[in-house]
Short mmCIF file of C-alpha atoms and ligand atoms in Angstrom, two decimals:
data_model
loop_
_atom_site.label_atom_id
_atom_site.label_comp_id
_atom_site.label_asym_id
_atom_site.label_seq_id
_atom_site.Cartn_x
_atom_site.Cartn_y
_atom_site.Cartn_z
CA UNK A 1 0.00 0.00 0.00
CA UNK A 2 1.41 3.43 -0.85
CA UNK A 3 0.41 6.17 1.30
CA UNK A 4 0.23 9.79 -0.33
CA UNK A 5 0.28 12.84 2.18
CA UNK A 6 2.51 15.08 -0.22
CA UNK A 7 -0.58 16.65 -1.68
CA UNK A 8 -3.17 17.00 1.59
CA UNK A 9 -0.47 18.31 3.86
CA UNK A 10 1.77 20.56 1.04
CA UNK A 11 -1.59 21.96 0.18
CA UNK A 12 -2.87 23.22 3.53
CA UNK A 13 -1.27 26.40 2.78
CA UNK A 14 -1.84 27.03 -0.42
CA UNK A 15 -5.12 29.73 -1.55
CA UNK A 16 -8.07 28.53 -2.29
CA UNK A 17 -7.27 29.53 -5.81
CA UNK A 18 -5.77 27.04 -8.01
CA UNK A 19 -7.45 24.10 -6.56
CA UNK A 20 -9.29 21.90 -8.33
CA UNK A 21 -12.97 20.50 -7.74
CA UNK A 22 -11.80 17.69 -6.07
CA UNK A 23 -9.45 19.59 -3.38
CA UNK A 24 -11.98 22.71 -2.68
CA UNK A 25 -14.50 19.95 -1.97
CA UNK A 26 -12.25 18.23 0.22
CA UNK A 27 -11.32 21.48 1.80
CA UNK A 28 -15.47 22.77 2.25
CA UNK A 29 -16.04 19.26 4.04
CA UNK A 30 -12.62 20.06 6.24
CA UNK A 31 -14.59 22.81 7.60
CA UNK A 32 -17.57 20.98 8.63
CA UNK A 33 -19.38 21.88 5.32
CA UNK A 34 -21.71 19.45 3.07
CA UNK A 35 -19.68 18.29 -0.35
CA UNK A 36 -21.87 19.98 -2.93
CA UNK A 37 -20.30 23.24 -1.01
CA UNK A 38 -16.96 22.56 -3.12
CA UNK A 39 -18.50 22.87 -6.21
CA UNK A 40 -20.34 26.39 -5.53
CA UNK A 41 -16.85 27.04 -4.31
CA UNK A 42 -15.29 26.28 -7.53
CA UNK A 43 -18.09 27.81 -9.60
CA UNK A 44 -17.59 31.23 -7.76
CA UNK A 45 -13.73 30.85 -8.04
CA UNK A 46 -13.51 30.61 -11.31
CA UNK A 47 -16.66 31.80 -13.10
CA UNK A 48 -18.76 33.96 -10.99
CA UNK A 49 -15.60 36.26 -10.04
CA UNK A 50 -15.82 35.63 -6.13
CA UNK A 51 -12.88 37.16 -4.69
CA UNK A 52 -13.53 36.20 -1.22
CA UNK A 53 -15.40 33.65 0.39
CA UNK A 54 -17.86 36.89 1.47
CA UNK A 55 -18.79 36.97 -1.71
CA UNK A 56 -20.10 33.97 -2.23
CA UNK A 57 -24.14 34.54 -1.10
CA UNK A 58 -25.44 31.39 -1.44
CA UNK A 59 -22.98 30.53 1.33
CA UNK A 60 -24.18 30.40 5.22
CA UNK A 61 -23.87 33.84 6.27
CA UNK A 62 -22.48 33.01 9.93
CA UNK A 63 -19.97 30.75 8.23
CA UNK A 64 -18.83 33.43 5.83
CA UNK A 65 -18.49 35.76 9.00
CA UNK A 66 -16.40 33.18 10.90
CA UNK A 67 -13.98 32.68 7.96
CA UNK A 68 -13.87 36.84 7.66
CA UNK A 69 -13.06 36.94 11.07
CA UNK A 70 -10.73 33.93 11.67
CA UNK A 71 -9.63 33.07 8.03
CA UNK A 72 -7.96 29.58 7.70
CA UNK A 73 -6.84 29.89 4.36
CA UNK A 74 -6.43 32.68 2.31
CA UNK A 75 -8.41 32.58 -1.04
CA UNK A 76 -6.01 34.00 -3.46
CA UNK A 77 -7.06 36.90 -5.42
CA UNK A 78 -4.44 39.91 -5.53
CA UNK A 79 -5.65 43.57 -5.82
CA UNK A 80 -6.05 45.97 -8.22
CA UNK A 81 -3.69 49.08 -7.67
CA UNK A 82 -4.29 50.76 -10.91
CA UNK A 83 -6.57 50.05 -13.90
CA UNK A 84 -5.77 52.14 -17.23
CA UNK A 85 -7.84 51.62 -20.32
CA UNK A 86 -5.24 53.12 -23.69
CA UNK A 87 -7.16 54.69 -26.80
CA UNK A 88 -7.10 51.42 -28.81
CA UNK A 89 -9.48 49.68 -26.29
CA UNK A 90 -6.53 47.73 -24.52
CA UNK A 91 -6.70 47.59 -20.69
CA UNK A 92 -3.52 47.53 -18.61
CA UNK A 93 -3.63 46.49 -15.30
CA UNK A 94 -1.16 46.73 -12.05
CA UNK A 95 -1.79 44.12 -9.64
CA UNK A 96 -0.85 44.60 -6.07
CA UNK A 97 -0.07 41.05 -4.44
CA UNK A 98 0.20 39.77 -0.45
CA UNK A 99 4.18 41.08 -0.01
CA UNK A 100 3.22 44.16 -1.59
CA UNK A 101 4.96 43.67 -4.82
CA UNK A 102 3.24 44.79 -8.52
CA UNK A 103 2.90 43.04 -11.16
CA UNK A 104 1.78 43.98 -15.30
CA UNK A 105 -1.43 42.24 -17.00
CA UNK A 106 -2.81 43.66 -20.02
CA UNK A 107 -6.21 42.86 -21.67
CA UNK A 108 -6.44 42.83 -25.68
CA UNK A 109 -9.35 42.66 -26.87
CA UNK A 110 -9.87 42.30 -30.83
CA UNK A 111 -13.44 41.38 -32.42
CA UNK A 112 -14.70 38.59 -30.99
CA UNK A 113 -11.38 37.45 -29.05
CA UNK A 114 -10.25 38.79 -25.46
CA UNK A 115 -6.86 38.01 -25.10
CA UNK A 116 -4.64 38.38 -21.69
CA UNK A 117 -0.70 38.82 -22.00
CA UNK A 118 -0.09 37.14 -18.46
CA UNK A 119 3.40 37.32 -16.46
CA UNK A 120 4.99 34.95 -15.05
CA UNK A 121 7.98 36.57 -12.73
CA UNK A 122 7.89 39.78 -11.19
CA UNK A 123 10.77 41.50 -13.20
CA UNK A 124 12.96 39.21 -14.88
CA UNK A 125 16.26 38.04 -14.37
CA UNK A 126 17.41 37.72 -18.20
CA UNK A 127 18.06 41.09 -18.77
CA UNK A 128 17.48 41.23 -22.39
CA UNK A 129 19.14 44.69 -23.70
CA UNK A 130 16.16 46.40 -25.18
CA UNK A 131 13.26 44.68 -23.26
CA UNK A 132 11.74 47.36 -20.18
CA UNK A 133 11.38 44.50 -17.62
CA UNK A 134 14.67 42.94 -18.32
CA UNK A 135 15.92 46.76 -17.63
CA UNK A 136 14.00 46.63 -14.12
CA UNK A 137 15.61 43.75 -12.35
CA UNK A 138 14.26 40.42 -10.78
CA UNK A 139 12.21 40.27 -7.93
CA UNK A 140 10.52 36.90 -7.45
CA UNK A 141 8.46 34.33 -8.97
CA UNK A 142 4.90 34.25 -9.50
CA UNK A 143 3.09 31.83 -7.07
CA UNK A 144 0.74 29.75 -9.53
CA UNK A 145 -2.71 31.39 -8.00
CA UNK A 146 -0.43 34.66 -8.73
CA UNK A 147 -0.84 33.91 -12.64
CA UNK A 148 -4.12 32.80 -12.69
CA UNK A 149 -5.69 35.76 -10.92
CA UNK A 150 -4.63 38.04 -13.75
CA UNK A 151 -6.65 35.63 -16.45
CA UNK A 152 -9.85 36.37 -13.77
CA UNK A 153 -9.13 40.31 -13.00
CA UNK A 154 -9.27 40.75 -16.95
CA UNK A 155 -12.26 38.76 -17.59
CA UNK A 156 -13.93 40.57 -14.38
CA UNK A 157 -13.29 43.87 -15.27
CA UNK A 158 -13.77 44.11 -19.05
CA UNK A 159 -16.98 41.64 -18.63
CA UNK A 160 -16.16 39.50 -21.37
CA UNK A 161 -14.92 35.93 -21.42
CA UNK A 162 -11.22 35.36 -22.30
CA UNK A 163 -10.71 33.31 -25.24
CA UNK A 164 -6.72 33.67 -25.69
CA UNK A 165 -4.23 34.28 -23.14
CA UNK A 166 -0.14 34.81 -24.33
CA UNK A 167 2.58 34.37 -21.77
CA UNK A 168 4.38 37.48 -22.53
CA UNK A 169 4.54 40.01 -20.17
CA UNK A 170 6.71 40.13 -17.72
CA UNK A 171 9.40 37.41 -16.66
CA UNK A 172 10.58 34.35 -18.46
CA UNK A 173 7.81 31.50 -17.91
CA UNK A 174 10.17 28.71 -18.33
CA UNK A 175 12.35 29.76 -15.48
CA UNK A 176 8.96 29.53 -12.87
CA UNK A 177 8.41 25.73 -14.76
CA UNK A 178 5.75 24.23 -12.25
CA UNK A 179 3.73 27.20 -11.49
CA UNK A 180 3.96 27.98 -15.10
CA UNK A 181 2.48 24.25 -16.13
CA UNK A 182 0.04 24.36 -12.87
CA UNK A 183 -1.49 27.58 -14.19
CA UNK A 184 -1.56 26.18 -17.48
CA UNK A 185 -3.52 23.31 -16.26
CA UNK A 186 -6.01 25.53 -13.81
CA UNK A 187 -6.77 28.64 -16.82
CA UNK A 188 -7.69 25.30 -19.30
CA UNK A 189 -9.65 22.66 -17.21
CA UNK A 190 -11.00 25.08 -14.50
CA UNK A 191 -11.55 28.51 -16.27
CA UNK A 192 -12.49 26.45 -20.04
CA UNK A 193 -10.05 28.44 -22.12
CA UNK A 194 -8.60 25.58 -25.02
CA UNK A 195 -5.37 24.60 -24.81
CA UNK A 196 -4.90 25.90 -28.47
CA UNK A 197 -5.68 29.41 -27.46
CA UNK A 198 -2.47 29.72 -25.61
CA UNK A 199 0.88 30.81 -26.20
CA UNK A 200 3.98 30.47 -24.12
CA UNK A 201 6.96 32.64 -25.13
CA UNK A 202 10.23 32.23 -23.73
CA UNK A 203 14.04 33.20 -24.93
CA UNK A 204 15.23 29.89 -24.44
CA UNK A 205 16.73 28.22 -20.63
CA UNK A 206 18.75 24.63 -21.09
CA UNK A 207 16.72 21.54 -21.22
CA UNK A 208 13.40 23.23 -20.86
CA UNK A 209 11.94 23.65 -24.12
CA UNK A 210 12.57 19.22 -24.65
CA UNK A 211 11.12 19.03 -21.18
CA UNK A 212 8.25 21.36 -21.88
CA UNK A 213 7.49 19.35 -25.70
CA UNK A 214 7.10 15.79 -22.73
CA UNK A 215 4.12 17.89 -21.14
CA UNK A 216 2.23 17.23 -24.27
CA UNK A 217 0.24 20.03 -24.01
CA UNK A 218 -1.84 21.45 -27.33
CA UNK A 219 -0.39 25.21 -26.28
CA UNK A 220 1.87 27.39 -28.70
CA UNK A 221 5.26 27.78 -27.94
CA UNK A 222 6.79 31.15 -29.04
CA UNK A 223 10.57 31.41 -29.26
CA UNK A 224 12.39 34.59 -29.19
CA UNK A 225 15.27 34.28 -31.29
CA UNK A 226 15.78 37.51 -32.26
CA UNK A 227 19.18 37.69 -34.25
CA UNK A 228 20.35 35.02 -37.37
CA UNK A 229 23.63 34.28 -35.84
CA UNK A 230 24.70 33.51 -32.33
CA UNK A 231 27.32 36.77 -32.65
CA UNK A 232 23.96 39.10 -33.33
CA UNK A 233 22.13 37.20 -30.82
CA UNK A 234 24.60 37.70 -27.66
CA UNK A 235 24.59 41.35 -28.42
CA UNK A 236 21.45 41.59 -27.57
CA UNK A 237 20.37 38.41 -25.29
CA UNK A 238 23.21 38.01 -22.30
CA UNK A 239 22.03 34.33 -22.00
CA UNK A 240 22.71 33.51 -25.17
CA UNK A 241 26.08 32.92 -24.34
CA UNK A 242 25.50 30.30 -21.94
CA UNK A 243 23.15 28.76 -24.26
CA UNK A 244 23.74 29.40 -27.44
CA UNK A 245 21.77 29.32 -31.09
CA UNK A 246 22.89 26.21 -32.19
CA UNK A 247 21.44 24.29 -28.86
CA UNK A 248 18.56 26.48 -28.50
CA UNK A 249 17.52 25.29 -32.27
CA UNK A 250 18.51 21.52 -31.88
CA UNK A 251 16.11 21.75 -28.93
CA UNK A 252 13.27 23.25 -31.14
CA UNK A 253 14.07 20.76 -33.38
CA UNK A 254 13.89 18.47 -30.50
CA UNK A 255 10.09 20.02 -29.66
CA UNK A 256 9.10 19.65 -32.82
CA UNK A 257 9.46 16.22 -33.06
CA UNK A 258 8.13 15.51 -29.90
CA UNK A 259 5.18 17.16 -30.04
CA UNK A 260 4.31 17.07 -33.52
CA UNK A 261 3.64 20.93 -33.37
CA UNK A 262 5.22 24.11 -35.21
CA UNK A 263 7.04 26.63 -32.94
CA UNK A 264 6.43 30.35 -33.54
CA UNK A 265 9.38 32.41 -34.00
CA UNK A 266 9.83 35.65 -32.19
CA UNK A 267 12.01 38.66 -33.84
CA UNK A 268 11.85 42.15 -32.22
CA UNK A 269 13.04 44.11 -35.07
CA UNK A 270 15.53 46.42 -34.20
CA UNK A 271 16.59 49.31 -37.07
CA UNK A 272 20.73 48.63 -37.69
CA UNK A 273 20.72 45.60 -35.72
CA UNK A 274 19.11 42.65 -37.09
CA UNK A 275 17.32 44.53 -39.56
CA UNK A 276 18.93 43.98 -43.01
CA UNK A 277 17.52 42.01 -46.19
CA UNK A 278 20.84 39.60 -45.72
CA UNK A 279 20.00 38.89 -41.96
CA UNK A 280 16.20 38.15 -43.03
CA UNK A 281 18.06 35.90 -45.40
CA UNK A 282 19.95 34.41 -42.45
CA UNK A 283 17.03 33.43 -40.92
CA UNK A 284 15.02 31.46 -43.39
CA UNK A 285 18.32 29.70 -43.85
CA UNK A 286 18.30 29.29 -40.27
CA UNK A 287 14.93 27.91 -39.90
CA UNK A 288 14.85 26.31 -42.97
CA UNK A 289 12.67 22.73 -42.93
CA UNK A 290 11.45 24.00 -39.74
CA UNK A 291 7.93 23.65 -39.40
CA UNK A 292 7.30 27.09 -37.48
CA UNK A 293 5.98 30.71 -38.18
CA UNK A 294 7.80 33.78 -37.66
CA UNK A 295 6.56 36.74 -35.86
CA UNK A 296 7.87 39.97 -36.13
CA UNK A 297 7.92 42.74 -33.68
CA UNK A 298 9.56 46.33 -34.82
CA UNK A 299 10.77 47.24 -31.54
CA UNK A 300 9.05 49.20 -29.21
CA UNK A 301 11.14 52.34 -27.49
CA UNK A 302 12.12 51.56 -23.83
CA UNK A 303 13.17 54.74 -22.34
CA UNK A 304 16.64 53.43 -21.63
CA UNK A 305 17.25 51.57 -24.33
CA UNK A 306 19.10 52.50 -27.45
CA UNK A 307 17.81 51.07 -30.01
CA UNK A 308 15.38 52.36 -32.65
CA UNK A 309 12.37 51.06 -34.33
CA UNK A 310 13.23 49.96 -37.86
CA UNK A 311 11.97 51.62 -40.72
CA UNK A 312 8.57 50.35 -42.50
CA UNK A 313 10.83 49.97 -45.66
CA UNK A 314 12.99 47.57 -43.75
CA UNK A 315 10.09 45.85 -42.04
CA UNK A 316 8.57 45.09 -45.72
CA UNK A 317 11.88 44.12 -47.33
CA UNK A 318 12.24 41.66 -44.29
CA UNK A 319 9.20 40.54 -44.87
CA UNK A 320 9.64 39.81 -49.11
CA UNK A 321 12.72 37.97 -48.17
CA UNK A 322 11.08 35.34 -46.09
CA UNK A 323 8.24 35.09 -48.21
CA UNK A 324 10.52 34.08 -50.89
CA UNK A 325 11.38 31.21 -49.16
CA UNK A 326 7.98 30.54 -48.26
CA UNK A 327 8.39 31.25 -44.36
CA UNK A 328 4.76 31.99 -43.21
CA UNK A 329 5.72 35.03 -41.66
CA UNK A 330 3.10 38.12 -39.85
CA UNK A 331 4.39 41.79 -38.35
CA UNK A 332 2.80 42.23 -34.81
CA UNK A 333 1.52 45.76 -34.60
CA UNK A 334 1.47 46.28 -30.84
CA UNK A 335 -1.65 47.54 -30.02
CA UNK A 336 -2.06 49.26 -26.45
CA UNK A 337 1.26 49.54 -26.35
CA UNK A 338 1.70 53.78 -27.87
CA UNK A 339 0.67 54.98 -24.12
CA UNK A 340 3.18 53.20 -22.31
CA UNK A 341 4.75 50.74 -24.74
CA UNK A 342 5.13 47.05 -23.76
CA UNK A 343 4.83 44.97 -20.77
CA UNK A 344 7.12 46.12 -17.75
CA UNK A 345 6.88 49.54 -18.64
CA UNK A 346 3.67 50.17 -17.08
CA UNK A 347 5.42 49.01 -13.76
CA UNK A 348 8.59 50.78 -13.67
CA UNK A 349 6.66 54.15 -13.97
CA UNK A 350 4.40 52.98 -11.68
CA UNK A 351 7.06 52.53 -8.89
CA UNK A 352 9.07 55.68 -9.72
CA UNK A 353 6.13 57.93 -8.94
CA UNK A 354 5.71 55.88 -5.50
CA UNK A 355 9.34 56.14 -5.05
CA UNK A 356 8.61 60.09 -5.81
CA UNK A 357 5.72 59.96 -3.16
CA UNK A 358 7.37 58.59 -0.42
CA UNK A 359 11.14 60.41 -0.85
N1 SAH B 1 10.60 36.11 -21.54
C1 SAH B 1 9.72 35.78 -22.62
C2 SAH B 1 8.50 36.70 -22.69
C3 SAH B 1 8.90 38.10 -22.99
S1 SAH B 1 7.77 39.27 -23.65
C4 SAH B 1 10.49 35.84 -23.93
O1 SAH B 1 11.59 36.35 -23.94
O2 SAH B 1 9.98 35.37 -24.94
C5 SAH B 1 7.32 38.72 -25.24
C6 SAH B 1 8.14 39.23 -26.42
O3 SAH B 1 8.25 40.67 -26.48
C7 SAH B 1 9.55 38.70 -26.45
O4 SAH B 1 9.82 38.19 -27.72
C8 SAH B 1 10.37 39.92 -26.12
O5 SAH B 1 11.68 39.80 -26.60
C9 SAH B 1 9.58 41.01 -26.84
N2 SAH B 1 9.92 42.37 -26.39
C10 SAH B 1 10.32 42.76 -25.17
N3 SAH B 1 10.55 44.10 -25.15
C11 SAH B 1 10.26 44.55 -26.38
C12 SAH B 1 10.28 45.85 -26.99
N4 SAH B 1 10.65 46.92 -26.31
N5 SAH B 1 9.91 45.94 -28.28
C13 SAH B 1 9.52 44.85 -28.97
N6 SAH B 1 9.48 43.61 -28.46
C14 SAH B 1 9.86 43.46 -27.18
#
């Protein structure tokens, strides 16, 4: 007989969100409550946007006022600290969470989609040259309730189901692995968004990306590759020299085959850099008999930073070239992004005008 009390005793203090069915019901009858209590738990959790156990009314009042006043568990949603809607209908959002620490959601919404760029690490400790979170440090990592209350504060507030969510704000989602996969698991089976609807973007950590392919999941994964060559690609991506192109692509290649999927291939575009019609050439070279899709990004200014946004001549050339050799290729025109420009950005002005206040 095996005896399992990893789970029931590693869970006692985890929030309430993130659990499934079967562990808020166990936790409603832990507190003297009948079973079908777990599932109005988990309804309100995830689709009714409870964010305390107040909340929930068709709970016994005198119960709800013994958990406000003696809470056993805390339930897990963060706060919002500030809630900015930009001209083109995006919605940026600062989260304030239990230690006091911020983190960046944004809400994209496009026709019929709602789409949530989610982070995964409070700052981030690659430190990519022209990225504005890589610029801000590393603080921590996302717990996994952390992640999955910004896919809830976005459907809350802009009262429409999400249908898409991309890993790309801030932090690099392979480096928090299990909270990253738990979330995964949580924003598919318990909030109903498809598997197919969501991207994970990293720049690449050793033995992840074969690791991630064994998870078998039906998500996209979004590589940022940036540069042709290694030599292009350490200018700009520090960790690229501890990892660099050549293994990065043998483990695409490596994903690929695993999974059976095509990887999407990020390139921030940035004007005398990586730019030209020969490094475009590069590329499909590069990723030649891949089955994947490449994504462009002209880059967005970071204050900081000094790079420059290519020129739309450039962008187009880029373009032809891949087309040539029939690369499916698309330009991302970041939307929501002309207020405050990308992820991270949002919170580093955010801080400096606390750090204004309180010095
Ligand atoms: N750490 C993950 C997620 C980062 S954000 C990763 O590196 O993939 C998602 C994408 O936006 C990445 O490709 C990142 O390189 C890109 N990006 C970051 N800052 C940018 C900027 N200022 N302009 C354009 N793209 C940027």
């Amino acid at each position: 007989m095996t005896v399992n009390t990893l789970p029931t005793s590693a869970q006692k203090n985890l929030p309430l969100l993130g659990r499934s069915l079967a562990e808020l019901t166990e936790w409603t009858e832990s507190q003297g409550q009948p079973r079908y209590r777990g599932k109005q738990l988990y309804e309100w959790l995830y689709s009714k946007g409870a964010r305390s156990l107040e909340d929930i009314t068709v709970f016994p009042k005198a119960w709800r006022e013994e958990f406000a006043a003696n809470p056993t568990v805390e339930f897990g949603r963060s706060q919002i600290a500030l809630h900015k809607q930009t001209r083109d209908g995006t919605e940026k959002f600062l989260l304030k969470l239990d230690d006091g620490e911020i983190v960046e959601t944004v809400g994209i919404p496009t026709s019929k989609r709602l789409t949530v760029c989610v982070s995964t690490q409070i700052g981030c400790p690659m430190a990519c040259d022209f990225c504005a979170t890589g610029k801000g440090g590393f603080r921590r990592n996302l717990e996994k309730h952390e992640i999955i209350d910004q896919v809830l504060t976005v459907q809350d507030v802009m009262q429409q189901r999400v249908s898409h969510i991309v890993f790309m704000g801030m932090g690099e989602p392979l480096l928090n692995y299990e909270n990253l996969v738990g979330a995964i698991a949580v924003i598919n089976k318990d909030i109903g968004i498809g598997q197919r609807n969501i991207t994970v973007s990293t720049v690449g950590i050793p033995n992840q990306i074969p690791r991630f392919a064994r998870e078998h999941l039906q998500v996209t994964l979004a590589v940022s590759l940036h540069a042709p060559t290694q030599q292009v690609r350490a200018q700009v991506i520090p960790s690229a020299d501890r990892y660099p192109l050549e293994s990065l692509m043998d483990d695409c290649r490596a994903y690929v085959d695993i999974t059976g999927r095509r990887i999407s291939f990020e390139y921030t575009m940035l004007a005398g850099i990586n730019d030209s019609a020969e490094q475009a050439y590069q590329l499909s070279q590069l990723i030649r008999g891949f089955q994947s899709h490449v994504n462009l990004i002209p880059y967005n200014p970071v204050s900081d930073a000094d790079y420059k946004r290519p020129s739309e001549r450039a962008i187009q050339t880029f373009v032809q070239v891949l087309e040539d050799s029939r690369i499916a290729v698309s330009v991302r025109r970041t939307r929501g992004l002309e207020a405050d420009a990308a992820c991270g950005q949002l919170r580093g002005q955010h801080q400096m005008a606390e750090k204004q206040v309180q010095f």
